[in-house]
Short mmCIF file of C-alpha atoms in Angstrom, two decimals:
data_model
loop_
_atom_site.label_atom_id
_atom_site.label_comp_id
_atom_site.label_asym_id
_atom_site.label_seq_id
_atom_site.Cartn_x
_atom_site.Cartn_y
_atom_site.Cartn_z
CA MET A 12 -28.01 -5.65 35.49
CA SER A 13 -31.01 -4.89 33.26
CA SER A 14 -31.21 -6.99 30.04
CA GLN A 15 -33.64 -4.32 28.42
CA PRO A 16 -32.58 -3.87 24.88
CA VAL A 17 -31.29 -0.43 24.04
CA SER A 18 -33.34 1.28 21.32
CA PHE A 19 -31.61 2.22 18.13
CA GLU A 20 -32.21 5.99 18.79
CA GLU A 21 -30.51 5.62 22.22
CA SER A 22 -27.46 3.84 20.92
CA VAL A 23 -27.01 5.87 17.76
CA PRO A 24 -28.08 9.46 18.34
CA ASP A 25 -29.04 11.58 15.35
CA ASN A 26 -26.11 14.10 15.61
CA LEU A 27 -22.65 14.27 14.27
CA LYS A 28 -21.47 11.35 16.19
CA GLY A 29 -24.50 9.55 14.84
CA LEU A 30 -23.65 10.50 11.30
CA VAL A 31 -20.16 9.10 11.73
CA SER A 32 -21.55 5.91 13.28
CA ASP A 33 -24.15 5.41 10.56
CA TRP A 34 -21.43 5.65 7.87
CA SER A 35 -19.05 3.34 9.62
CA SER A 36 -21.50 1.02 11.24
CA ASP A 37 -21.51 -2.82 10.69
CA VAL A 38 -23.87 -2.61 7.72
CA GLN A 39 -21.13 -3.87 5.55
CA THR A 40 -20.79 -4.84 1.88
CA PHE A 41 -17.07 -5.08 1.40
CA LYS A 42 -15.44 -7.45 4.04
CA VAL A 43 -12.19 -5.47 4.02
CA ARG A 44 -11.23 -2.47 6.09
CA TRP A 45 -12.73 0.89 5.32
CA SER A 46 -9.31 2.34 4.21
CA LYS A 47 -8.69 -0.40 1.59
CA ALA A 48 -12.34 -0.22 0.21
CA MET A 49 -12.04 3.57 -0.10
CA MET A 50 -8.55 3.35 -1.74
CA TRP A 51 -9.98 0.95 -4.24
CA ILE A 52 -13.09 3.21 -4.98
CA PHE A 53 -10.72 6.17 -5.36
CA LEU A 54 -8.68 4.12 -7.79
CA VAL A 55 -11.79 3.38 -9.87
CA SER A 56 -12.50 7.08 -10.08
CA ASP A 57 -8.86 7.63 -11.21
CA THR A 58 -9.28 4.86 -13.85
CA PHE A 59 -12.02 6.81 -15.26
CA ILE A 60 -9.93 9.88 -15.46
CA PHE A 61 -7.07 8.19 -17.33
CA GLY A 62 -9.50 6.17 -19.40
CA SER A 63 -11.20 9.39 -20.55
CA PHE A 64 -7.92 10.78 -21.34
CA LEU A 65 -6.79 7.85 -23.44
CA SER A 66 -10.07 7.66 -25.18
CA ALA A 67 -10.02 11.34 -26.03
CA TYR A 68 -6.57 10.81 -27.39
CA MET A 69 -7.71 7.92 -29.52
CA ALA A 70 -10.66 9.97 -30.86
CA VAL A 71 -8.49 12.92 -31.84
CA ARG A 72 -5.85 10.76 -33.38
CA LEU A 73 -8.69 9.20 -35.49
CA THR A 74 -9.85 12.61 -36.72
CA THR A 75 -6.67 14.19 -37.85
CA THR A 76 -5.97 14.00 -41.50
CA VAL A 77 -2.28 14.91 -40.84
CA PRO A 78 -0.19 11.97 -40.00
CA TRP A 79 0.44 11.31 -36.33
CA PRO A 80 4.17 11.72 -35.33
CA ASN A 81 6.17 8.50 -35.43
CA THR A 82 6.73 7.96 -31.62
CA SER A 83 9.73 5.58 -32.09
CA GLU A 84 11.34 8.35 -33.96
CA VAL A 85 10.22 11.24 -31.58
CA PHE A 86 11.30 9.28 -28.43
CA ALA A 87 14.48 7.86 -29.86
CA LEU A 88 17.64 8.24 -27.79
CA HIS A 89 20.89 8.98 -29.42
CA VAL A 90 23.45 6.54 -27.89
CA GLY A 91 26.87 5.90 -29.27
CA GLY A 92 26.20 7.13 -32.75
CA ALA A 93 22.96 5.31 -33.24
CA ASP A 94 19.32 6.12 -32.61
CA ILE A 95 17.80 3.57 -30.31
CA PRO A 96 13.95 3.86 -30.54
CA LEU A 97 12.16 4.33 -27.13
CA LEU A 98 15.20 3.50 -25.16
CA LEU A 99 14.38 5.79 -22.30
CA ILE A 100 10.77 4.78 -22.25
CA ALA A 101 11.92 1.17 -21.91
CA ILE A 102 14.15 1.97 -19.01
CA MET A 103 11.43 4.01 -17.35
CA THR A 104 9.02 1.02 -17.83
CA PHE A 105 11.47 -1.27 -16.35
CA ILE A 106 12.15 0.95 -13.28
CA LEU A 107 8.43 1.48 -12.55
CA ILE A 108 7.64 -2.30 -12.79
CA SER A 109 10.65 -2.96 -10.55
CA SER A 110 9.29 -0.40 -8.01
CA SER A 111 5.96 -2.28 -8.13
CA GLY A 112 7.81 -5.54 -7.46
CA THR A 113 9.57 -4.01 -4.35
CA MET A 114 6.33 -2.58 -3.17
CA ALA A 115 4.66 -5.95 -3.38
CA MET A 116 7.40 -7.42 -1.28
CA ALA A 117 6.91 -4.44 1.20
CA VAL A 118 3.34 -5.43 1.52
CA THR A 119 4.09 -9.02 2.25
CA SER A 120 6.63 -8.04 4.83
CA GLY A 121 4.11 -5.76 6.26
CA TYR A 122 1.63 -8.66 6.79
CA LYS A 123 4.48 -10.30 8.67
CA LYS A 124 5.03 -7.06 10.70
CA GLN A 125 8.80 -7.11 9.79
CA ARG A 126 9.49 -3.30 10.64
CA VAL A 127 12.88 -2.54 9.06
CA ARG A 128 12.42 -4.84 6.07
CA THR A 129 8.99 -3.15 5.20
CA GLY A 130 10.36 0.27 5.73
CA VAL A 131 13.48 -0.26 3.65
CA LEU A 132 11.59 -1.84 0.77
CA ILE A 133 8.97 1.09 0.73
CA LEU A 134 11.91 3.57 0.50
CA LEU A 135 13.33 1.49 -2.36
CA THR A 136 9.97 1.83 -4.07
CA ALA A 137 9.94 5.55 -3.46
CA LEU A 138 13.48 5.74 -4.93
CA GLY A 139 12.34 3.96 -8.04
CA GLY A 140 9.53 6.61 -8.30
CA VAL A 141 12.07 9.38 -8.00
CA ALA A 142 14.24 7.98 -10.77
CA PHE A 143 11.26 7.68 -12.96
CA VAL A 144 10.18 11.35 -12.48
CA GLY A 145 13.75 12.42 -12.97
CA MET A 146 13.94 10.57 -16.28
CA GLN A 147 10.54 11.95 -17.27
CA MET A 148 11.91 15.40 -16.54
CA PHE A 149 14.88 14.64 -18.92
CA GLU A 150 12.47 13.48 -21.47
CA TRP A 151 10.22 16.49 -21.35
CA THR A 152 13.31 18.86 -21.42
CA LYS A 153 14.62 16.97 -24.51
CA LEU A 154 11.21 17.25 -26.29
CA ILE A 155 10.55 20.88 -25.22
CA VAL A 156 14.05 22.21 -25.78
CA ASP A 157 15.78 20.21 -28.49
CA GLU A 158 12.68 19.10 -30.54
CA GLY A 159 10.47 22.07 -30.21
CA ILE A 160 7.43 19.99 -29.27
CA ARG A 161 4.60 22.19 -27.94
CA PRO A 162 1.04 21.64 -26.68
CA TRP A 163 -0.18 23.51 -29.81
CA GLY A 164 2.30 22.19 -32.34
CA ASN A 165 5.37 20.31 -33.55
CA GLU A 166 7.37 19.58 -36.71
CA TYR A 167 6.73 15.78 -36.59
CA GLY A 168 3.13 15.70 -37.62
CA ALA A 169 -0.40 16.37 -36.21
CA HIS A 170 -0.34 19.34 -33.90
CA GLN A 171 -2.48 17.68 -31.25
CA PHE A 172 0.34 15.27 -30.44
CA GLY A 173 1.98 17.69 -27.92
CA GLY A 174 -1.24 18.55 -25.98
CA PHE A 175 -2.03 14.94 -25.34
CA PHE A 176 1.52 13.97 -24.61
CA PHE A 177 1.97 16.64 -21.88
CA MET A 178 -1.47 16.23 -20.43
CA ILE A 179 -1.29 12.37 -20.16
CA THR A 180 2.29 11.77 -19.11
CA GLY A 181 2.16 15.04 -16.98
CA PHE A 182 -0.99 13.73 -15.07
CA HIS A 183 0.69 10.45 -14.66
CA GLY A 184 4.05 11.98 -13.37
CA LEU A 185 1.96 14.02 -10.99
CA HIS A 186 0.64 10.63 -9.63
CA VAL A 187 4.08 9.34 -9.28
CA SER A 188 5.39 12.44 -7.48
CA ILE A 189 2.42 12.34 -5.10
CA GLY A 190 3.10 8.51 -4.72
CA VAL A 191 6.66 9.30 -3.74
CA ILE A 192 5.67 11.74 -0.98
CA TYR A 193 2.91 9.25 0.27
CA LEU A 194 5.32 6.35 0.34
CA THR A 195 8.16 8.34 1.98
CA THR A 196 5.77 9.46 4.75
CA ILE A 197 4.53 5.81 5.25
CA ALA A 198 8.08 4.41 5.17
CA VAL A 199 9.18 6.92 7.93
CA ARG A 200 6.17 5.99 9.99
CA VAL A 201 6.99 2.22 9.55
CA LEU A 202 10.55 2.80 10.59
CA GLN A 203 9.54 4.91 13.62
CA GLY A 204 7.46 1.91 14.74
CA ARG A 205 4.17 3.68 14.57
CA TYR A 206 2.45 0.48 13.10
CA ASP A 207 4.12 -1.83 15.56
CA ARG A 208 2.51 0.26 18.36
CA LEU A 209 -0.78 0.02 16.65
CA ASP A 210 -0.01 -3.70 15.89
CA ASP A 211 -1.48 -2.94 12.47
CA TYR A 212 0.33 -2.69 9.01
CA GLN A 213 -2.82 -2.30 6.96
CA ILE A 214 -1.83 1.07 5.92
CA VAL A 215 1.21 -0.37 3.95
CA GLU A 216 -1.17 -2.52 1.90
CA VAL A 217 -3.46 0.61 1.01
CA ALA A 218 -0.33 2.59 0.00
CA GLY A 219 0.71 -0.39 -2.10
CA LEU A 220 -2.58 -0.37 -4.03
CA TYR A 221 -1.98 3.28 -4.92
CA TRP A 222 1.42 2.64 -6.12
CA HIS A 223 0.53 -0.45 -8.10
CA PHE A 224 -2.20 1.69 -9.80
CA VAL A 225 0.30 4.14 -10.85
CA ASP A 226 2.28 1.26 -12.43
CA LEU A 227 -0.82 -0.02 -14.12
CA VAL A 228 -1.63 3.39 -15.70
CA TRP A 229 1.82 3.44 -17.06
CA ILE A 230 1.37 0.03 -18.65
CA PHE A 231 -1.63 1.51 -20.64
CA ILE A 232 0.24 4.79 -21.50
CA PHE A 233 3.37 2.82 -22.66
CA ALA A 234 1.11 0.61 -24.92
CA PHE A 235 -1.50 3.18 -26.28
CA PHE A 236 0.63 6.32 -26.53
CA TYR A 237 4.15 5.08 -27.09
CA LEU A 238 3.65 1.94 -29.05
CA TRP A 239 0.41 2.23 -31.01
CA MET B 15 -6.06 -5.33 25.77
CA SER B 16 -8.57 -3.72 28.09
CA ASN B 17 -7.13 -0.23 27.55
CA MET B 18 -7.90 -0.46 23.78
CA ASN B 19 -10.23 2.41 22.88
CA GLU B 20 -13.38 1.87 20.85
CA GLN B 21 -12.03 2.92 17.52
CA GLU B 22 -9.10 0.40 17.77
CA LYS B 23 -11.61 -2.28 18.80
CA HIS B 24 -13.52 -1.52 15.56
CA PHE B 25 -10.38 -1.70 13.46
CA LYS B 26 -9.12 -4.73 15.11
CA HIS B 27 -12.34 -6.97 14.78
CA PRO B 28 -10.59 -9.84 12.63
CA SER B 29 -13.83 -11.77 11.94
CA PHE B 30 -14.95 -8.65 9.84
CA TYR B 31 -12.11 -8.79 7.57
CA PRO B 32 -11.63 -12.15 5.95
CA GLY B 33 -9.44 -10.12 3.39
CA ASP B 34 -6.86 -9.72 6.05
CA ALA B 35 -6.60 -13.43 6.83
CA PRO B 36 -3.36 -15.22 6.64
CA GLU B 37 -4.14 -16.67 3.33
CA THR B 38 -3.29 -13.28 1.71
CA GLU B 39 0.38 -13.85 2.76
CA HIS B 40 2.37 -15.12 -0.17
CA PRO B 41 5.91 -15.99 -0.50
CA PHE B 42 8.31 -13.59 -2.13
CA SER B 43 8.90 -16.13 -4.90
CA LEU B 44 5.31 -15.54 -6.21
CA TYR B 45 6.04 -11.88 -6.55
CA ILE B 46 9.37 -12.42 -8.11
CA SER B 47 7.89 -14.76 -10.84
CA VAL B 48 5.22 -12.16 -11.56
CA TRP B 49 7.90 -9.46 -11.72
CA ILE B 50 9.88 -11.52 -14.27
CA LEU B 51 6.72 -12.18 -16.17
CA LEU B 52 6.07 -8.38 -16.24
CA PHE B 53 9.64 -7.83 -17.63
CA VAL B 54 8.98 -10.60 -20.25
CA PHE B 55 5.64 -9.06 -21.45
CA SER B 56 7.30 -5.63 -21.47
CA GLY B 57 10.19 -6.87 -23.43
CA PHE B 58 7.78 -8.46 -25.99
CA SER B 59 5.82 -5.21 -26.52
CA TYR B 60 9.13 -3.43 -26.85
CA MET B 61 10.14 -6.05 -29.53
CA VAL B 62 6.93 -5.35 -31.42
CA ASP B 63 8.20 -1.73 -31.81
CA TYR B 64 11.94 -2.72 -32.42
CA MET B 65 11.09 -5.21 -35.14
CA ASN B 66 8.73 -2.70 -36.88
CA VAL B 67 5.56 -4.94 -36.71
CA GLU B 68 2.95 -2.70 -38.27
CA GLY B 69 -0.82 -2.47 -38.69
CA TYR B 70 -3.38 -4.67 -37.06
CA LEU B 71 -1.01 -7.23 -35.78
CA ARG B 72 1.06 -4.50 -33.97
CA TRP B 73 -2.07 -2.90 -32.33
CA PHE B 74 -3.31 -6.38 -31.55
CA LEU B 75 -0.06 -7.59 -29.95
CA VAL B 76 0.48 -4.34 -28.04
CA THR B 77 -3.00 -4.43 -26.47
CA VAL B 78 -2.75 -8.13 -25.61
CA PHE B 79 0.49 -7.61 -23.67
CA ALA B 80 -0.90 -4.43 -21.95
CA PHE B 81 -3.86 -6.41 -20.79
CA LEU B 82 -1.75 -9.40 -19.60
CA LYS B 83 0.47 -7.15 -17.64
CA ALA B 84 -2.58 -5.31 -16.24
CA GLY B 85 -4.15 -8.66 -15.11
CA LEU B 86 -0.94 -9.62 -13.35
CA VAL B 87 -0.66 -6.30 -11.58
CA VAL B 88 -4.23 -6.15 -10.49
CA GLY B 89 -4.62 -9.82 -9.62
CA VAL B 90 -1.40 -10.55 -7.94
CA PHE B 91 0.32 -7.30 -6.91
CA MET B 92 -3.04 -5.67 -5.75
CA HIS B 93 -4.30 -9.09 -4.43
CA MET B 94 -7.62 -8.81 -6.37
CA ALA B 95 -7.40 -12.57 -7.01
CA TRP B 96 -7.91 -13.26 -3.36
CA GLU B 97 -10.58 -10.76 -2.63
CA ARG B 98 -14.28 -11.59 -2.33
CA MET B 99 -16.51 -11.22 -5.26
CA ALA B 100 -18.27 -8.27 -3.81
CA LEU B 101 -15.20 -6.22 -3.93
CA LEU B 102 -13.92 -7.77 -7.24
CA TYR B 103 -17.09 -6.96 -9.29
CA ALA B 104 -17.65 -3.55 -7.72
CA ILE B 105 -14.08 -2.46 -8.78
CA THR B 106 -13.58 -4.38 -12.10
CA LEU B 107 -16.94 -3.96 -13.70
CA PRO B 108 -17.53 -0.15 -13.78
CA PRO B 109 -14.37 0.49 -15.87
CA LEU B 110 -15.86 -1.62 -18.65
CA PHE B 111 -18.14 1.42 -19.35
CA LEU B 112 -15.04 2.94 -20.81
CA LEU B 113 -15.03 0.33 -23.60
CA ALA B 114 -18.54 1.91 -24.57
CA LEU B 115 -16.99 5.41 -24.34
CA ALA B 116 -14.03 4.31 -26.56
CA GLY B 117 -16.33 2.56 -29.00
CA ILE B 118 -18.63 5.60 -29.48
CA LEU B 119 -15.65 7.81 -29.87
CA ALA B 120 -14.05 5.52 -32.38
CA VAL B 121 -17.23 5.62 -34.59
CA ASP B 122 -17.52 9.40 -34.25
CA GLY B 123 -13.65 10.04 -34.76
CA SER B 124 -13.77 8.05 -38.06
CA PHE B 125 -16.85 9.91 -39.13
CA ILE B 126 -14.98 13.28 -38.57
CA TYR B 127 -12.11 12.01 -40.34
CA TYR B 128 -14.24 11.06 -43.24
CA ILE B 129 -15.97 14.52 -43.33
CA ARG B 130 -12.53 16.32 -43.18
CA ASP B 131 -11.08 14.22 -45.91
CA LEU B 132 -14.10 14.81 -48.07
CA PHE B 133 -13.87 18.65 -47.41
CA MET B 134 -10.22 18.88 -48.15
CA SER B 135 -10.61 16.77 -51.39
CA LEU B 136 -13.23 19.37 -52.44
CA THR B 137 -11.37 22.44 -51.39
CA PRO B 138 -8.85 23.74 -54.06
CA SER B 139 -5.44 24.16 -52.37
#
C-alpha cells in the first residue's frame, strides 16, 4: 500500500467526467443538496420574471390617463341575486393556501419517510392545484365570453388591463399546471416506494419549494392585481 | 452499505448537509398555525376590499398583508428560517433589486402620465 498522494490531474482528469466532477466537487458554498440549491436559484430567476411583470403592470397603470377598470366590479360573481366582489378570487386564494399547507405537511412526512402519508398529501396538493386551474379557466371564460375583455381592449376602462391580466395570470396558471404534473409524478414515485429504496425523500422537499413558490406568486398577484 | 455506488455515497454524506439535519423536522401543529395565519391575513386583505377602504390606506394595508404572508410562506413553509445565512442571503437579497426597478418605473410612469395629461389638455377634442 503506497501512501503517495494522488495528484489533482490524476484524480480529476480534464475530460467530460472531470467537468462534471469540477461542478459537483466539494468546493461548496451552500451546505444543502445540489437539487435544493438549484431549485432555489431557479426560483430566484422566476421571481425576477414575475417581479418584472408586476413592475411593468404598475408602470403602465401609472401612465394611463383613462381610469383603470375597477377590479372588484370586473371580478364580481353573481350569487343569489347579488354581486359579491372578488368571490371567486377569494375561493381560489383559499384553495391555493390550503394546498400549500398540505404540501408543507407532505414535506414533514417525507422527512419521517412515511411513504403512504407523504404520497397522499402530495396528491391532495395536486388536487388543489387542479381545482385552482379549473376555477381560473372558469374565470377566463367569464371574462372573455360574457364581459368581452380582450388583451387589446375592454369596456371597463384602460385598454391595457386585458393584456396584463391575461399575461400575468396566464403565466401563473401555467406554473400551477406544470406544478400539478410535477407533483403527480413525485407522488406516484413516492407511492411506488422509489424513495424508500433510495432511503432519501429529499426530492419531496424540492418539489415543495416549487409549489410554495407558486403560492407565493399568487399572494402578490392577489394583492397587486386584484386588490390595488 | 458496501454495494452503494459512488453517486449515492455523494448524496448520502450527512455531514455535508446540515440543512437536512433533524432540526428541520417540525410538528404538524406549526404548519397548521401558519396555515391559519395565512387564512387570517388573506381574510384581512379581502376585508380591505369588501369594506371599500380607499387610497393610500388601502395600498398600505394590502401591501403589508401580502408581505406578512410572503414572509410566513418563505420562512416556515419553505424552511428559509432554518437555512444557513449563505443560502438565505443568496436567495433573498437579489430580488431586492426589483425594488429599484419598480422605483425607477414609478418615476418614469408618473412622468409619462404628466406629459400625456398635458398633451390632452392642449389638444382640442
